[in-house]
XYZ file of C-alpha atoms in Angstrom:
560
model
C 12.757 30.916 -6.484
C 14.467 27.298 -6.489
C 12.211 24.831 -5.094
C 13.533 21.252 -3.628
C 11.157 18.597 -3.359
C 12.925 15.610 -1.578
C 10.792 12.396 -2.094
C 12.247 10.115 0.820
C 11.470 6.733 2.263
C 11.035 7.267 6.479
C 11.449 4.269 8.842
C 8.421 4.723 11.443
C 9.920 5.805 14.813
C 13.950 5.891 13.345
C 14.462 9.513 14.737
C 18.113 8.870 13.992
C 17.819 7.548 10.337
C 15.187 9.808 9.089
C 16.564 13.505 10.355
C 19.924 12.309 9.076
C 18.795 12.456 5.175
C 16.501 15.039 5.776
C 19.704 17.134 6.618
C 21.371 15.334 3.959
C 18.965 16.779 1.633
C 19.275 20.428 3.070
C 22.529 20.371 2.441
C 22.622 19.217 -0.963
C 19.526 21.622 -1.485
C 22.040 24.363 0.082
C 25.137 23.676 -2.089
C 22.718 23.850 -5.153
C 21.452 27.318 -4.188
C 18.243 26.546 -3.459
C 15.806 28.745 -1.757
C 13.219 26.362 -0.555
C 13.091 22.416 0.203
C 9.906 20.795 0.883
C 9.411 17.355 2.642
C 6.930 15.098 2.885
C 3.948 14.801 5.421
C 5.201 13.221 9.198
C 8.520 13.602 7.758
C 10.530 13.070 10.955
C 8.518 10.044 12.864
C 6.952 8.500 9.383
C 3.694 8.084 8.724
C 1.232 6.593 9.967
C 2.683 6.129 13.392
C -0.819 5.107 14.874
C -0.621 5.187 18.412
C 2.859 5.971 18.887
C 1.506 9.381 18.680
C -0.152 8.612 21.962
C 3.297 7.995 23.655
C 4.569 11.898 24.898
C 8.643 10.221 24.711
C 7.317 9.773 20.810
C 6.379 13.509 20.672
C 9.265 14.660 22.486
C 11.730 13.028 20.096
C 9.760 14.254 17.104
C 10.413 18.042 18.783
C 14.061 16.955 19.314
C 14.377 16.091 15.346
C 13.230 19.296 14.343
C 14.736 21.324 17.029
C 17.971 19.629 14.716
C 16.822 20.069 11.715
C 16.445 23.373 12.442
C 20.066 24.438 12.598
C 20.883 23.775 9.513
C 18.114 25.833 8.257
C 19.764 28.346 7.786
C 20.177 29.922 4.651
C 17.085 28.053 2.887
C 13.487 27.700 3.790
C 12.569 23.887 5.166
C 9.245 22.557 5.719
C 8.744 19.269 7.460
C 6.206 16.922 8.747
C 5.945 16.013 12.367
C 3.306 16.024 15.206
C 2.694 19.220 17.135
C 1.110 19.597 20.468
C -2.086 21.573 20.809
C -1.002 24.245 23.198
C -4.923 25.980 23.059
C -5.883 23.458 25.731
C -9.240 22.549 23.608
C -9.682 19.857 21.084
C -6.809 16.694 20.742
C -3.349 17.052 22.165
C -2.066 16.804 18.709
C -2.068 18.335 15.529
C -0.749 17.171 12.004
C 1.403 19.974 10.980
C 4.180 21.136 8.820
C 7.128 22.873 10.629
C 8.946 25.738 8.246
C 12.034 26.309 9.554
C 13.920 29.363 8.174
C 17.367 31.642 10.117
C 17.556 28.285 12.579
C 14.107 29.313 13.744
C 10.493 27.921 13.749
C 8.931 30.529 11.789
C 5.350 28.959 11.041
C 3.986 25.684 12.144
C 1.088 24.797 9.900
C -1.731 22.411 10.597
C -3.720 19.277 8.855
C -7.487 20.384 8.513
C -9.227 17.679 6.796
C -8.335 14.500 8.911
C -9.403 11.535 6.658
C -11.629 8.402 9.191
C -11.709 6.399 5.855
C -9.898 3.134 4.730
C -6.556 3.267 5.874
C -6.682 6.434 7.560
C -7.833 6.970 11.016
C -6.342 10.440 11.729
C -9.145 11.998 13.509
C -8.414 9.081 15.862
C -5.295 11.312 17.130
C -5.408 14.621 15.855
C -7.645 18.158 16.266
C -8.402 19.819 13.118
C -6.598 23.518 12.158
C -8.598 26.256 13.482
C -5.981 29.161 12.236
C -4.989 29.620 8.231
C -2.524 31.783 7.598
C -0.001 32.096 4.564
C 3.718 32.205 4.828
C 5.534 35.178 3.865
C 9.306 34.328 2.397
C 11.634 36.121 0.071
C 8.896 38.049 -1.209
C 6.203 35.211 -1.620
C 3.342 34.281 0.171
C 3.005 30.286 1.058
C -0.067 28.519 1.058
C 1.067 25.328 2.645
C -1.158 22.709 3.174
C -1.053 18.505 4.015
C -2.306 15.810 1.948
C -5.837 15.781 2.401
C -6.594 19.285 2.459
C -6.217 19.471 -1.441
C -8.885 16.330 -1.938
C -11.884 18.352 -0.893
C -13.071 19.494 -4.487
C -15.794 18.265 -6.754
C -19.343 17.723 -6.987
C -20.008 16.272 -3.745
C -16.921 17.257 -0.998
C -16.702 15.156 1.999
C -15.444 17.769 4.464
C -17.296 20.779 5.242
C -14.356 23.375 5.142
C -11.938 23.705 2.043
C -8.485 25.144 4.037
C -7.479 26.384 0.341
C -10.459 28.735 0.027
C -9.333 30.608 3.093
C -6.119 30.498 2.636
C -6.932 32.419 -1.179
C -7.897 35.478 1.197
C -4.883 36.103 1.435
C -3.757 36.158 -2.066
C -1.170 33.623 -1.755
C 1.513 33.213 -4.734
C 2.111 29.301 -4.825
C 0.837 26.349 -2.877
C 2.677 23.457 -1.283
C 1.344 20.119 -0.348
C 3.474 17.929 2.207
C 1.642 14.623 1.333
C 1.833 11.116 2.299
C -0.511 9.605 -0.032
C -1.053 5.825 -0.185
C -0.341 3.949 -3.921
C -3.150 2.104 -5.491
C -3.865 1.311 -9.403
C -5.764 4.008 -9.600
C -4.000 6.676 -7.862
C -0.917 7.677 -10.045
C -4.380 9.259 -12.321
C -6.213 10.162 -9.177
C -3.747 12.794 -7.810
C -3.117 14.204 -11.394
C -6.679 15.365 -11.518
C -7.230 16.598 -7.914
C -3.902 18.714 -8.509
C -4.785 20.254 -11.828
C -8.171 21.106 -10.526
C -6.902 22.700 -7.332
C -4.411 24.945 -10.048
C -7.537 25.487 -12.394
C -9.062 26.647 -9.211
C -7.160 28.861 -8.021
C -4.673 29.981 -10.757
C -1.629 28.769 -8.966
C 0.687 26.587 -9.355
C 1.503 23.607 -7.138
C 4.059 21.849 -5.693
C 3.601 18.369 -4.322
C 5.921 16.189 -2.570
C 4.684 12.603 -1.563
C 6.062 10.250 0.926
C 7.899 7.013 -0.894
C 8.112 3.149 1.100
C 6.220 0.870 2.214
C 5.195 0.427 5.622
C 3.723 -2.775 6.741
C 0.565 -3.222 4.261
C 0.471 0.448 3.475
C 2.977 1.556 0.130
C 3.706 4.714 -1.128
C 4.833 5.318 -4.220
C 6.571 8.980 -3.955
C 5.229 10.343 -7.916
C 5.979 13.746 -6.395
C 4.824 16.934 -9.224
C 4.843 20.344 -9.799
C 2.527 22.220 -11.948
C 2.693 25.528 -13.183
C -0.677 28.343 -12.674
C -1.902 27.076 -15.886
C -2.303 23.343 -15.046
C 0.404 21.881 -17.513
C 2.378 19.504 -15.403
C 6.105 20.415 -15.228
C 7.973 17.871 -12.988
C 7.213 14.068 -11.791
C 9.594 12.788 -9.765
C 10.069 8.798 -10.066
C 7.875 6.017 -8.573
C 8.639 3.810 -5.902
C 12.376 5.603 -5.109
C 13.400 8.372 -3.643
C 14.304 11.536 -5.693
C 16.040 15.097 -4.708
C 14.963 17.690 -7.488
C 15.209 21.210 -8.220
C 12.853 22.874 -9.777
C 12.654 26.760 -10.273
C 9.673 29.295 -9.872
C 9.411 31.997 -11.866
C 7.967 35.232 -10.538
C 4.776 34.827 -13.134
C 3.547 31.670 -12.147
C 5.311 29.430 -14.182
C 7.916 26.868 -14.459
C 11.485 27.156 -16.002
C 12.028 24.221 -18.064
C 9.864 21.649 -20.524
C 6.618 21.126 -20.103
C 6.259 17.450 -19.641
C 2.366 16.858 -20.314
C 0.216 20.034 -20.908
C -2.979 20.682 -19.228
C -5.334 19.290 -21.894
C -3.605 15.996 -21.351
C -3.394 16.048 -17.741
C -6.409 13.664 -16.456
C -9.846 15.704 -15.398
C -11.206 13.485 -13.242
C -10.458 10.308 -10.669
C -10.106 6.835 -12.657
C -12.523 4.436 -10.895
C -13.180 1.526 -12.877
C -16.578 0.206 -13.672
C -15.522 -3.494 -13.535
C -11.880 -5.016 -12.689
C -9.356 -4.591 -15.463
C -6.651 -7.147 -14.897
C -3.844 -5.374 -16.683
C -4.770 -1.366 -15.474
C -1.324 -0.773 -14.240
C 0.145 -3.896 -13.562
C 3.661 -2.866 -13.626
C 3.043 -0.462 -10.812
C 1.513 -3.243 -9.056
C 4.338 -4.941 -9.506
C 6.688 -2.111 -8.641
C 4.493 -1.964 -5.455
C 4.632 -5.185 -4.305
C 8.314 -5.540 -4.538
C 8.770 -1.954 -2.721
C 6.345 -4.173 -0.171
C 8.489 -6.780 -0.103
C 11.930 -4.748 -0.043
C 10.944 -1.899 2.496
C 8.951 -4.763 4.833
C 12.078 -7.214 5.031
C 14.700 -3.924 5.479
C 13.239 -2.346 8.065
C 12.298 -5.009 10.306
C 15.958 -6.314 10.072
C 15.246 -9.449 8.525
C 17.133 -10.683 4.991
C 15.891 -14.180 4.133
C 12.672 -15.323 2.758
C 10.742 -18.984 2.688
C 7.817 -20.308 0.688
C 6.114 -23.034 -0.139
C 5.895 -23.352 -3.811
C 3.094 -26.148 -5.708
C 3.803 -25.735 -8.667
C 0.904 -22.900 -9.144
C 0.492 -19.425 -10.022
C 0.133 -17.928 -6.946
C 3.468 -19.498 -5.288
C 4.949 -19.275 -8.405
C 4.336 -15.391 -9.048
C 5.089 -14.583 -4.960
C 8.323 -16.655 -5.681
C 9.148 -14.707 -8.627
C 8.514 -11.488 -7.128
C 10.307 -12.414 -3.699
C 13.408 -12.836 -5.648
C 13.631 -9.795 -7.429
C 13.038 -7.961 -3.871
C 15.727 -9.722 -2.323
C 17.880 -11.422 -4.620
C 17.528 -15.454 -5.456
C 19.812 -16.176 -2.985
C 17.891 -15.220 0.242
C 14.655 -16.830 -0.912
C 14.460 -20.536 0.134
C 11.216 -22.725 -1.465
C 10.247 -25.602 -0.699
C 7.891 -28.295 -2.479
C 6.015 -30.817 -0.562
C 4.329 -32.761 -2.395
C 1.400 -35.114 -1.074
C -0.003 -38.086 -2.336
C -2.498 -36.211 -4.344
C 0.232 -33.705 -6.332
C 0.693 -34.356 -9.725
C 4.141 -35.081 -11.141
C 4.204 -32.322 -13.498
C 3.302 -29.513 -10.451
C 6.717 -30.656 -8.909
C 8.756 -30.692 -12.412
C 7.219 -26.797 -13.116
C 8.262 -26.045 -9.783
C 11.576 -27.216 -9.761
C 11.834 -25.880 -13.448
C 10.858 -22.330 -11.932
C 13.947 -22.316 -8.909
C 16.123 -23.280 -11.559
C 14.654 -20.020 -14.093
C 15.313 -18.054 -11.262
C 18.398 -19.494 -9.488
C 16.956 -19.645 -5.987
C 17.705 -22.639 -3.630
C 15.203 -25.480 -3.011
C 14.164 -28.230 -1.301
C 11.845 -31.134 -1.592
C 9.705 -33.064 1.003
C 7.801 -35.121 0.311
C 4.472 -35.047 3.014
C 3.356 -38.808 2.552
C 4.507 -40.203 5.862
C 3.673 -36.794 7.830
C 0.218 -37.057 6.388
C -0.274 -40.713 7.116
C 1.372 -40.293 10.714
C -1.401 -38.016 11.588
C -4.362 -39.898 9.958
C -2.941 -42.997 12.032
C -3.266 -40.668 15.000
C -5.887 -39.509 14.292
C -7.581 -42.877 13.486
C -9.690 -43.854 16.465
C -11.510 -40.587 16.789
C -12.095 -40.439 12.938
C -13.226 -44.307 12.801
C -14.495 -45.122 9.511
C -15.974 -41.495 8.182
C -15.309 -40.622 4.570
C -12.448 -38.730 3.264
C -13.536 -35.027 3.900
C -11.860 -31.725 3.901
C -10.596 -32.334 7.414
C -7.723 -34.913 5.634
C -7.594 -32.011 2.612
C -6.583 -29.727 5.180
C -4.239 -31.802 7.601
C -2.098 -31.711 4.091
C -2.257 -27.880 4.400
C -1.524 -27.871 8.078
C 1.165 -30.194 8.004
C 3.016 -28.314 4.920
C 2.407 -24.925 7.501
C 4.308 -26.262 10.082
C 6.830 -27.841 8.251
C 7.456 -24.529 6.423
C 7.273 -22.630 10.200
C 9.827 -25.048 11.557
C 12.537 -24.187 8.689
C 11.526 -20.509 8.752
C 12.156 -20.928 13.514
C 15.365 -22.929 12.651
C 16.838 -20.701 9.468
C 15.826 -17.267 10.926
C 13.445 -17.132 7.393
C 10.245 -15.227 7.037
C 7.294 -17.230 5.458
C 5.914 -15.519 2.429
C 2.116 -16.341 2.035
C 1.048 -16.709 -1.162
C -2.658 -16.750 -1.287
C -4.352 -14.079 -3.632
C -7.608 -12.182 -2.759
C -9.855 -14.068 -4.700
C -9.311 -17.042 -1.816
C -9.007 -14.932 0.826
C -12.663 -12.961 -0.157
C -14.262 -16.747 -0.291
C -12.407 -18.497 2.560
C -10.754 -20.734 -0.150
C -8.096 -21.407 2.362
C -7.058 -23.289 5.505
C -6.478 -21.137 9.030
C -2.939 -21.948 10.265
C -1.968 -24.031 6.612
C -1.464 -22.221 3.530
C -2.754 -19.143 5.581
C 0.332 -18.827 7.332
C 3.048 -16.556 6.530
C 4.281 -13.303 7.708
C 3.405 -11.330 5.131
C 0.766 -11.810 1.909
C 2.413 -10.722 -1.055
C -0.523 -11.150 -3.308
C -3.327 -10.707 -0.583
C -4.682 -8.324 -2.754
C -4.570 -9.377 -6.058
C -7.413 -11.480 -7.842
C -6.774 -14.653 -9.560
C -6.866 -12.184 -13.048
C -4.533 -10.045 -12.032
C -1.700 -12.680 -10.346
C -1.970 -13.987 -13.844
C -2.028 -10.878 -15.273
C 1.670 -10.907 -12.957
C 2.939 -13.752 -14.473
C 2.799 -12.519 -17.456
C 4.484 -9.272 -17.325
C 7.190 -11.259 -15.184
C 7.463 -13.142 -18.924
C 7.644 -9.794 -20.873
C 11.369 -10.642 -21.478
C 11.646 -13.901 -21.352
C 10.028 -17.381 -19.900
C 10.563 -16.987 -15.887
C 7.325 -18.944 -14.946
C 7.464 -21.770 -16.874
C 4.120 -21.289 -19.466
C 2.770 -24.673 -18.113
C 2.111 -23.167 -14.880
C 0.152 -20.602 -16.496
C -1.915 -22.227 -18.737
C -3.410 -25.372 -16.712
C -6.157 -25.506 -14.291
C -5.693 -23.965 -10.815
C -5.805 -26.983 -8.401
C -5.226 -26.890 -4.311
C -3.727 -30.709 -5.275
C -5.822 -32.428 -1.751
C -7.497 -34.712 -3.076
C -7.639 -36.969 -6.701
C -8.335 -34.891 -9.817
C -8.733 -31.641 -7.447
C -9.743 -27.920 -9.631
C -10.590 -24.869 -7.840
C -13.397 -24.404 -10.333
C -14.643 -27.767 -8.020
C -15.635 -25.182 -4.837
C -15.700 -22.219 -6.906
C -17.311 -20.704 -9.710
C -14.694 -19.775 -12.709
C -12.425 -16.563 -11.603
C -13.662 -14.880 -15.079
C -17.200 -14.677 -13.139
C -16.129 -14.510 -9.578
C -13.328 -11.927 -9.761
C -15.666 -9.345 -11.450
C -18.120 -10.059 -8.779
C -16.088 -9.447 -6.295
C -14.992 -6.892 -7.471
C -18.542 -4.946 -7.662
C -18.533 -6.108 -4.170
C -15.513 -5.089 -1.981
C -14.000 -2.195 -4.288
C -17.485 -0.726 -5.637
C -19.422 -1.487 -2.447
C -22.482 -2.440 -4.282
C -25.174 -4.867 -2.658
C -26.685 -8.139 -4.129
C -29.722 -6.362 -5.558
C -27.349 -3.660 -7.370
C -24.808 -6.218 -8.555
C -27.868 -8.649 -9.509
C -28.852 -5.760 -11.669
C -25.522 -5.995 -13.664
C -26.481 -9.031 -14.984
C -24.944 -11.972 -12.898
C -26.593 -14.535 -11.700
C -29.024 -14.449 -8.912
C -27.830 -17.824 -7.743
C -24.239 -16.615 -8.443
C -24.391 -13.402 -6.201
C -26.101 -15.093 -3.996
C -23.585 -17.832 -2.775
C -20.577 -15.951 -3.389
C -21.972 -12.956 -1.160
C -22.418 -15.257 2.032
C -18.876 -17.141 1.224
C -17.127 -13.462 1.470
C -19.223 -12.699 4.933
C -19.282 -16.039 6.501
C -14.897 -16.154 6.327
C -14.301 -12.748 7.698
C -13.270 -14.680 10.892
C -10.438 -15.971 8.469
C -9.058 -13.017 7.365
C -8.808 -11.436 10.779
C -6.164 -13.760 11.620
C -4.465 -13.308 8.417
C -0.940 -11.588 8.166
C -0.676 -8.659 6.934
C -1.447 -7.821 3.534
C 0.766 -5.448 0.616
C -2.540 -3.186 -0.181
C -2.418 -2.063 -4.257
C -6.357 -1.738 -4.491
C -8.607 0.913 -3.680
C -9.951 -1.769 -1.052
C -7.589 -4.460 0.486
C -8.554 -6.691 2.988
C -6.809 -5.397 6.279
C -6.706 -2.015 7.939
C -8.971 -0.534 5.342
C -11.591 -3.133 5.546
C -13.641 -2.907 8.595
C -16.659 -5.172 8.568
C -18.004 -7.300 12.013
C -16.801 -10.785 11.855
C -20.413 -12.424 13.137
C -22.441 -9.883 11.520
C -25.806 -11.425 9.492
C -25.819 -8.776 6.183
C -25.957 -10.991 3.696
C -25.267 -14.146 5.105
């Protein structure tokens, strides 16, 4: 049996855009002879269309895509994703289902039965579980077809009650199929690996998975479609970050016809969760990532041209680089502004970066706008010392400088703050918090340098002073962040053990860091979640951004 697994990037709610290359792919699945063709999960709306769903025009136009689809389904088996309505009149209106489509007919209509409530997800929010498992019979085989999260229920300690797989093995199915849409993080390319080869191991099958590529708004995924033969060696990855149309065939025993591309004994056994943060753990997916973030948000809101404000630091320096690569020097516009407080080397390594990279900038110099608002400002501050009210009206006033180019240009602001700031309030609300999207939102300070670096693998892009002096916000004389925080070496690990590992102050205390440490860096990360809930959104490449997948009360007292 030939098997096509097209790996495509969907536009949420583009009806029009997305049936017309899932055709496209039928038909070059058709003209290749292929028996089968297998699309990701919410193929035909995109996923996740939240509360769309909720809209019955939104489900009706879903039924209208396949209901096309459908007639070119001819001569080859098609499953797609899409919402289907819950005609047993108990439960949600909705399920999460795969449509196969075979003779221009809806043959089966499978649906989702573990509905992940965790991080990003929210599914359970909008859909009922299955209640009915059956295989597929075609050309001879029996189909065990199931959706993304229904193949992440193994282990020691499974978090649903109901494994749709072990049902489904009643019937003595032949091969599985998985229509995922699986979110990237720097952990996952190893994560799915092992929860494939021990759903094959399990059930002496073998496996074909096709993941959803593209970013949509914070949420990226990275495609890394595979097959694996019955005896767990993997066969066929399809690329990262870009969609992919590939054949692969079945043989009748159970295996693959081709190369084996790593066997089972080097296929990863278990989920990699890292003890502590490692900087460079798969930094040039991150990367990849955040310029598929970049790319996808830009292209499919219908906007081309970028802004920034770059200082001279890492973190502007890194989004800028990034930014550029996404969409081309030309359409990202930075601008320096310095204040009375910037050094003069912070403007040279900025100007020496735009000219590395051969993007257009501008400089303005703040002084006047800064003292034009302290004169204002004068006879309600009186005489009180210089405080971080005048350090921020230098932030505020280079935010809506950079908003009034961005209103005037038709440019989107970039914000360049990285999560180490944004997990300690190390930031200033409607200043260098703006922006319209956070590139490096959730990075740490070690990995955005661990970013400029492998921007540098070639040659010198950032500009090695940039990298190697002090972090400073520049607002005041002889400013360092190490000033109002403790070094990033320390904090970033703590963090770490924090918002990705979940630990408390007594478990993280027990690692070894300071009391005092844990202490005042705990209530700085609780005490700014005000902050971050008016942030922009954020390109998620953790296991735990800040965002959608971060729920905690904004004037709660744990830890504070």
């Amino acid at each position: 049996m030939k098997i096509f697994l097209a790996q495509q990037n969907y536009h949420i709610g583009n009806f029009e855009s997305n049936t017309r290359k899932i055709i496209q792919a039928i038909k070059e699945a058709k003209e290749q002879g292929g028996d089968l063709i297998l699309f990701s999960e919410m193929s035909v709306c995109g996923y996740p269309a939240r509360d769309f769903v909720e809209f019955n025009d939104f489900i009706g136009r879903c039924y209208t895509a396949v209901n096309e689809i459908k007639e070119h389904a001819d001569t080859i088996g098609v499953l797609v994703g899409g919402p289907a309505r819950n005609t047993q009149h108990r439960g949600k209106n909705l399920f999460n289902a795969a449509f196969f489509l075979y003779e221009k007919e809806i043959k089966a209509e499978v649906h989702k039965t573990l509905l992940p409530t965790y991080d990003v997800f929210d599914e359970y929010r909008y859909f009922e579980p299955s209640f009915n498992w059956q295989v597929i019979p075609f050309k001879g085989k029996k189909l065990a077809v199931t959706i993304c999260e229904d193949i992440w229920n193994l282990g020691d300690n499974p978090l649903y009650r109901t494994c749709p797989m072990d049902i489904l093995m009643e019937q003595q199915p032949d091969i599985m199929l998985n229509l995922s849409a699986s979110p990237f993080d720097y952990t996952h390319d190893e994560d799915r690996k092992s929860v494939i080869k021990a759903n094959v191991l399990k059930y002496r099958l073998p496996m074909f998975y096709c993941n959803a590529v593209g970013s949509q708004t914070e949420v990226v995924f990275d495609g890394a479609s595979l097959v694996f033969d019955k005896d767990a060696n993997l066969c066929r990855a399809l690329p990262m970050f870009g969609e992919a149309l590939e054949a692969v065939v079945l043989n009748d025993d159970g295996s693959i016809a081709g190369s084996v591309l790593e066997p089972a004994s080097r296929v990863p056994d278990k989920e990699l969760v890292p003890e502590t943060l490692e900087p460079e753990l798969n930094i040039s997916q991150v990367y990849d990532a955040l310029l598929l973030g970049i790319r996808d948000y830009f292209g499919k809101m219908g906007f081309s041209k970028a802004i920034l404000g770059s200082s001279g630091g890492i973190d502007s320096a890194v989004t800028l680089a990034i930014a550029c690569d996404a969409l081309g020097a030309e359409n990202v516009r930075a601008i320096l502004m310095p204040s009375p407080y910037s050094s003069t080397h912070s403007v040279d390594d900025a100007v020496q970066l735009s000219k590395n990279l051969g993007n257009p900038y501008d400089i303005l110099r703040i002084n006047e706008v800064y003292q034009a608002f302290l004169n204002t400002l004068q006879p309600i501050f009186g005489d009180l010392p210089f405080s971080l009210a005048e350090e921020n009206i230098q932030s505020r006033g280079r935010g809506n400088l950079l908003m009034a180019i961005a209103n005037k240009f038709g440019y989107i602001l970039l914000n360049t703050s990285n999560k180490s700031e944004l997990a300690t309030g190390y930031g200033t609300l409607y200043g260098d918090m703006a922006g319209g999207l956070g590139v490096l939102g959730d990075c740490y300070k070690l990995q955005v340098y661990a970013l400029a670096r492998y921007i540098n693998r070639n040659r010198e892009i950032i500009p090695a002073s940039i990298i190697t002096k002090a972090p400073s916000a520049e607002l005041r004389p002889n400013q360092k962040d190490s000033d109002s925080l403790p070094e990033y070496e320390s904090l970033d690990q703590l963090l770490y053990q924090y918002i990705e590992k979940r630990l408390g102050p007594a478990e993280i205390k027990a690692q070894g860091f300071d009391g005092a440490l844990v202490d005042r860096t705990l209530r700085m990360v609780n005490a700014n979640e005000y902050k971050r809930n008016q942030f922009c959104p954020i390109i998620r490449v953790s296991p735990k951004a800040f965002g959608v997948g971060r729920r905690v009360p904004i004037v709660g007292k744990y830890l504070v």
